[in-house]
Amino acid sequence: MELGIIGLPNSSKTTIFNALTRGEAPTSSGSSGKLEFNTAVVDVPDVRVDRLSDMFKPRKTVYAKVTYTDIAGLDQGMAKKGFSGELRNRIARMDAFVHVVRAFADESVPHPLTGINPQRDLSILDEEMVLVDLLAIQTRIERIGESLRRAKKGSEEQIALEIEEALMTRLSDHLETGAPLRDMDLSEDELHSIRSFTFLTLKPVLVLLNTGDDVVPPETLVSYDHRHTVVMAVQGKLEMEIAQLDPDEAAVFMEEFGITEQALDRMIRASYDLVGLQSFFTVGEDEVRAWTVRKGATAVEAAGAIHTDLARGFIRAEVVTYDDLMTTGSMAEARKAGKARLEGKEYLVQDGDILHVRFAL
Ligand SMILES: Nc1nc2c(ncn2[C@@H]2O[C@H](COP(=O)(O)OP(=O)(O)OP(=O)(O)O)[C@@H](O)[C@H]2O)c(=O)[nH]1
Ligand SMILES: [Mg+2]
C-alpha cells in the first residue's frame, strides 16, 4: 500500500514525510519546485499484533506496512500545463494521498501565495486534480463519439460504447460541480470499468494541517466534508523532531513541550484505515505477522498473499477470531471451546481473523 504525500510548494511535505518515516530527508525554506520523490516503508502500529506477540513470544514479529512517497512538484496550474509523464505515472500508482496543508505562520518560510490560508491552499490542489480528471474524461468522451460514428447500429460495440459514454458523462457532470469523484455513488462494476483511468479524485485522502507550534482543532481551520477522507491537525516540525529522537530522548522532549501523545501512530493508522484494506494474522513460535488484503478478500486470496503455493494447494483454512483467541488464551483452548472454524476457499476473510492455511502441493 502506497500513499503519496502531496501539497503546495513549501507546505512542509518533506517535514511530514520525515515525521511519518523517522526519516532525515533534507527540508528547506527555499522550495526548489523540482521533481523529487522520497520513499520509505513504515510499520503500521497495531495493538493486536503486540498482544499476539506477547502470547506467542515468536522469534519475529512483523507488522503491516505502509509506503509513503514524498512527491514534490505539484502546483497551481498543473492541469492546464498538461499533466503527464513521470509525475503523472508516479501519482497514478498511489492508493491514497496525504494532502499536507500549511497552517503555520513563520516569516522565514516563504509561501507561494500571500498569507496563511489553509482552506484556500487545500482547494488549490483539489481543483487541479478535479481538472486533471475532467480533461481525461473529456478526451475519452470525444474518442467514444468518434467510435460511435463508425460503430454498426445495434451492434454490441455500439451498446457498450453508449453505456460507457453515459457513465463518463455522469462523472463529468459531477466533476463540473467541483466535487471529487470519491463522493459519487458508483457500483463495483462501474468502479471496475474506470479503474484503468486512475482518476486522482477517486483516491482516498488524509488531509494533514500543519499547525506549527500551536495546537489547533482542524475544524476551525477548514471545512472539508468528503467521503473517504480524514482531516487531522499536527504540529509538523515537532513531530518530525520527536520522530528523529530515540525513545528516551523523545520522552524528555515531549514532557518539555507538554506533548502528551505523539500524532505519528495516529497518522499512520489513519492512512492505513483510509485505504479500506484489512489485516489478518498468522501466528506461531516462529513468527507473528499481520497481512494486508482488500475487504471482501476470500480465504484463498489471503493464502495467496502469504505465498502463491498456499493458494495453489489450498485445502482449508482454520480460522479463529482475534477476540476469541484473546478470551480463550491459546490456540489449543480456542479449538477446545469450538472457536476454531474450518473454512473453504470462498470464505470472506474478516479484519482480525487469525488464519492457518492447510495446503498440499
Ligand atoms: N515554523 C515551522 N516551520 C516549519 C514547520 N514544518 C516545516 N517547516 C519549515 O517549512 C519549510 C518547508 O518545509 P519542507 O518540509 O521542506 O516543505 P516541502 O513541502 O517539502 O517543500 P518543497 O518540497 O520544496 O515543495 C522548511 O524550512 C521547514 O523547516 C512547522 O511546523 N513550523
Ligand atoms: Mg520537500
mmCIF file of N, CA, C and O in Angstrom, residues 317-343 347 352-356 358:
data_model
loop_
_atom_site.group_PDB
_atom_site.id
_atom_site.type_symbol
_atom_site.label_atom_id
_atom_site.label_comp_id
_atom_site.label_asym_id
_atom_site.label_seq_id
_atom_site.Cartn_x
_atom_site.Cartn_y
_atom_site.Cartn_z
ATOM 1 N N ALA A 317 -8.855 -23.407 5.437
ATOM 2 C CA ALA A 317 -8.200 -22.500 6.377
ATOM 3 C C ALA A 317 -8.859 -22.673 7.736
ATOM 4 O O ALA A 317 -10.087 -22.731 7.830
ATOM 5 N N GLU A 318 -8.028 -22.784 8.750
ATOM 6 C CA GLU A 318 -8.563 -22.790 10.103
ATOM 7 C C GLU A 318 -8.600 -21.334 10.561
ATOM 8 O O GLU A 318 -7.596 -20.627 10.471
ATOM 9 N N VAL A 319 -9.782 -20.920 11.016
ATOM 10 C CA VAL A 319 -9.958 -19.514 11.364
ATOM 11 C C VAL A 319 -10.399 -19.355 12.811
ATOM 12 O O VAL A 319 -11.344 -19.994 13.259
ATOM 13 N N VAL A 320 -9.680 -18.512 13.545
ATOM 14 C CA VAL A 320 -10.081 -18.128 14.898
ATOM 15 C C VAL A 320 -10.102 -16.597 14.906
ATOM 16 O O VAL A 320 -9.184 -15.980 14.362
ATOM 17 N N THR A 321 -11.115 -16.005 15.479
ATOM 18 C CA THR A 321 -11.093 -14.541 15.518
ATOM 19 C C THR A 321 -10.102 -14.090 16.598
ATOM 20 O O THR A 321 -9.844 -14.807 17.569
ATOM 21 N N TYR A 322 -9.594 -12.895 16.405
ATOM 22 C CA TYR A 322 -8.642 -12.331 17.371
ATOM 23 C C TYR A 322 -9.251 -12.309 18.772
ATOM 24 O O TYR A 322 -8.614 -12.716 19.743
ATOM 25 N N ASP A 323 -10.517 -11.864 18.842
ATOM 26 C CA ASP A 323 -11.166 -11.758 20.155
ATOM 27 C C ASP A 323 -11.304 -13.125 20.828
ATOM 28 O O ASP A 323 -11.071 -13.256 22.031
ATOM 29 N N ASP A 324 -11.673 -14.146 20.045
ATOM 30 C CA ASP A 324 -11.808 -15.486 20.620
ATOM 31 C C ASP A 324 -10.461 -16.012 21.123
ATOM 32 O O ASP A 324 -10.394 -16.663 22.170
ATOM 33 N N LEU A 325 -9.418 -15.715 20.408
ATOM 34 C CA LEU A 325 -8.098 -16.171 20.853
ATOM 35 C C LEU A 325 -7.710 -15.474 22.149
ATOM 36 O O LEU A 325 -7.180 -16.098 23.074
ATOM 37 N N MET A 326 -8.016 -14.197 22.232
ATOM 38 C CA MET A 326 -7.675 -13.445 23.443
ATOM 39 C C MET A 326 -8.487 -13.951 24.637
ATOM 40 O O MET A 326 -7.964 -14.080 25.732
ATOM 41 N N THR A 327 -9.773 -14.258 24.413
ATOM 42 C CA THR A 327 -10.605 -14.722 25.524
ATOM 43 C C THR A 327 -10.208 -16.130 25.953
ATOM 44 O O THR A 327 -10.202 -16.427 27.148
ATOM 45 N N THR A 328 -9.886 -17.007 25.011
ATOM 46 C CA THR A 328 -9.570 -18.383 25.399
ATOM 47 C C THR A 328 -8.117 -18.525 25.842
ATOM 48 O O THR A 328 -7.804 -19.402 26.632
ATOM 49 N N GLY A 329 -7.242 -17.687 25.352
ATOM 50 C CA GLY A 329 -5.862 -17.673 25.850
ATOM 51 C C GLY A 329 -4.845 -18.429 25.028
ATOM 52 O O GLY A 329 -3.655 -18.186 25.153
ATOM 53 N N SER A 330 -5.293 -19.381 24.203
ATOM 54 C CA SER A 330 -4.340 -20.085 23.335
ATOM 55 C C SER A 330 -5.091 -20.744 22.191
ATOM 56 O O SER A 330 -6.312 -20.916 22.253
ATOM 57 N N MET A 331 -4.361 -21.148 21.156
ATOM 58 C CA MET A 331 -4.992 -21.812 20.026
ATOM 59 C C MET A 331 -5.641 -23.116 20.489
ATOM 60 O O MET A 331 -6.751 -23.462 20.076
ATOM 61 N N ALA A 332 -4.934 -23.875 21.359
ATOM 62 C CA ALA A 332 -5.463 -25.158 21.830
ATOM 63 C C ALA A 332 -6.789 -24.960 22.560
ATOM 64 O O ALA A 332 -7.769 -25.690 22.328
ATOM 65 N N GLU A 333 -6.834 -23.932 23.432
ATOM 66 C CA GLU A 333 -8.068 -23.654 24.178
ATOM 67 C C GLU A 333 -9.181 -23.182 23.244
ATOM 68 O O GLU A 333 -10.348 -23.520 23.440
ATOM 69 N N ALA A 334 -8.793 -22.419 22.256
ATOM 70 C CA ALA A 334 -9.793 -21.928 21.296
ATOM 71 C C ALA A 334 -10.424 -23.102 20.558
ATOM 72 O O ALA A 334 -11.639 -23.150 20.356
ATOM 73 N N ARG A 335 -9.591 -24.080 20.181
ATOM 74 C CA ARG A 335 -10.110 -25.280 19.494
ATOM 75 C C ARG A 335 -11.042 -26.042 20.427
ATOM 76 O O ARG A 335 -12.141 -26.438 20.031
ATOM 77 N N LYS A 336 -10.609 -26.234 21.669
ATOM 78 C CA LYS A 336 -11.422 -26.964 22.647
ATOM 79 C C LYS A 336 -12.777 -26.300 22.820
ATOM 80 O O LYS A 336 -13.804 -26.973 22.967
ATOM 81 N N ALA A 337 -12.772 -24.987 22.830
ATOM 82 C CA ALA A 337 -14.022 -24.237 23.041
ATOM 83 C C ALA A 337 -14.853 -24.144 21.762
ATOM 84 O O ALA A 337 -15.882 -23.459 21.726
ATOM 85 N N GLY A 338 -14.396 -24.814 20.714
ATOM 86 C CA GLY A 338 -15.149 -24.810 19.460
ATOM 87 C C GLY A 338 -15.089 -23.478 18.721
ATOM 88 O O GLY A 338 -15.964 -23.129 17.940
ATOM 89 N N LYS A 339 -14.031 -22.718 18.992
ATOM 90 C CA LYS A 339 -13.913 -21.394 18.371
ATOM 91 C C LYS A 339 -13.081 -21.418 17.085
ATOM 92 O O LYS A 339 -12.890 -20.386 16.442
ATOM 93 N N ALA A 340 -12.550 -22.600 16.755
ATOM 94 C CA ALA A 340 -11.772 -22.688 15.520
ATOM 95 C C ALA A 340 -12.657 -23.280 14.425
ATOM 96 O O ALA A 340 -13.202 -24.366 14.585
ATOM 97 N N ARG A 341 -12.825 -22.517 13.348
ATOM 98 C CA ARG A 341 -13.675 -22.985 12.239
ATOM 99 C C ARG A 341 -12.801 -23.425 11.089
ATOM 100 O O ARG A 341 -11.731 -22.857 10.862
ATOM 101 N N LEU A 342 -13.282 -24.429 10.347
ATOM 102 C CA LEU A 342 -12.597 -24.775 9.102
ATOM 103 C C LEU A 342 -13.364 -24.150 7.954
ATOM 104 O O LEU A 342 -14.559 -24.378 7.804
ATOM 105 N N GLU A 343 -12.691 -23.344 7.181
ATOM 106 C CA GLU A 343 -13.367 -22.621 6.106
ATOM 107 C C GLU A 343 -12.767 -22.984 4.757
ATOM 108 O O GLU A 343 -11.586 -23.309 4.655
ATOM 109 N N TYR A 347 -14.515 -18.509 1.620
ATOM 110 C CA TYR A 347 -14.766 -17.801 2.876
ATOM 111 C C TYR A 347 -14.279 -16.359 2.772
ATOM 112 O O TYR A 347 -13.177 -16.095 2.275
ATOM 113 N N GLY A 352 -8.968 -8.980 11.440
ATOM 114 C CA GLY A 352 -8.625 -9.565 12.730
ATOM 115 C C GLY A 352 -8.681 -11.087 12.768
ATOM 116 O O GLY A 352 -8.392 -11.687 13.793
ATOM 117 N N ASP A 353 -9.036 -11.719 11.659
ATOM 118 C CA ASP A 353 -9.017 -13.183 11.618
ATOM 119 C C ASP A 353 -7.592 -13.707 11.795
ATOM 120 O O ASP A 353 -6.647 -13.148 11.237
ATOM 121 N N ILE A 354 -7.488 -14.791 12.548
ATOM 122 C CA ILE A 354 -6.208 -15.484 12.615
ATOM 123 C C ILE A 354 -6.347 -16.721 11.733
ATOM 124 O O ILE A 354 -7.263 -17.530 11.916
ATOM 125 N N LEU A 355 -5.484 -16.823 10.767
ATOM 126 C CA LEU A 355 -5.636 -17.844 9.737
ATOM 127 C C LEU A 355 -4.502 -18.862 9.807
ATOM 128 O O LEU A 355 -3.339 -18.491 9.975
ATOM 129 N N HIS A 356 -4.905 -20.115 9.664
ATOM 130 C CA HIS A 356 -3.889 -21.144 9.484
ATOM 131 C C HIS A 356 -4.287 -21.909 8.224
ATOM 132 O O HIS A 356 -5.323 -22.560 8.203
ATOM 133 N N ARG A 358 -4.259 -24.718 5.507
ATOM 134 C CA ARG A 358 -3.835 -26.107 5.237
ATOM 135 C C ARG A 358 -3.747 -26.267 3.737
ATOM 136 O O ARG A 358 -4.681 -25.915 3.017
#
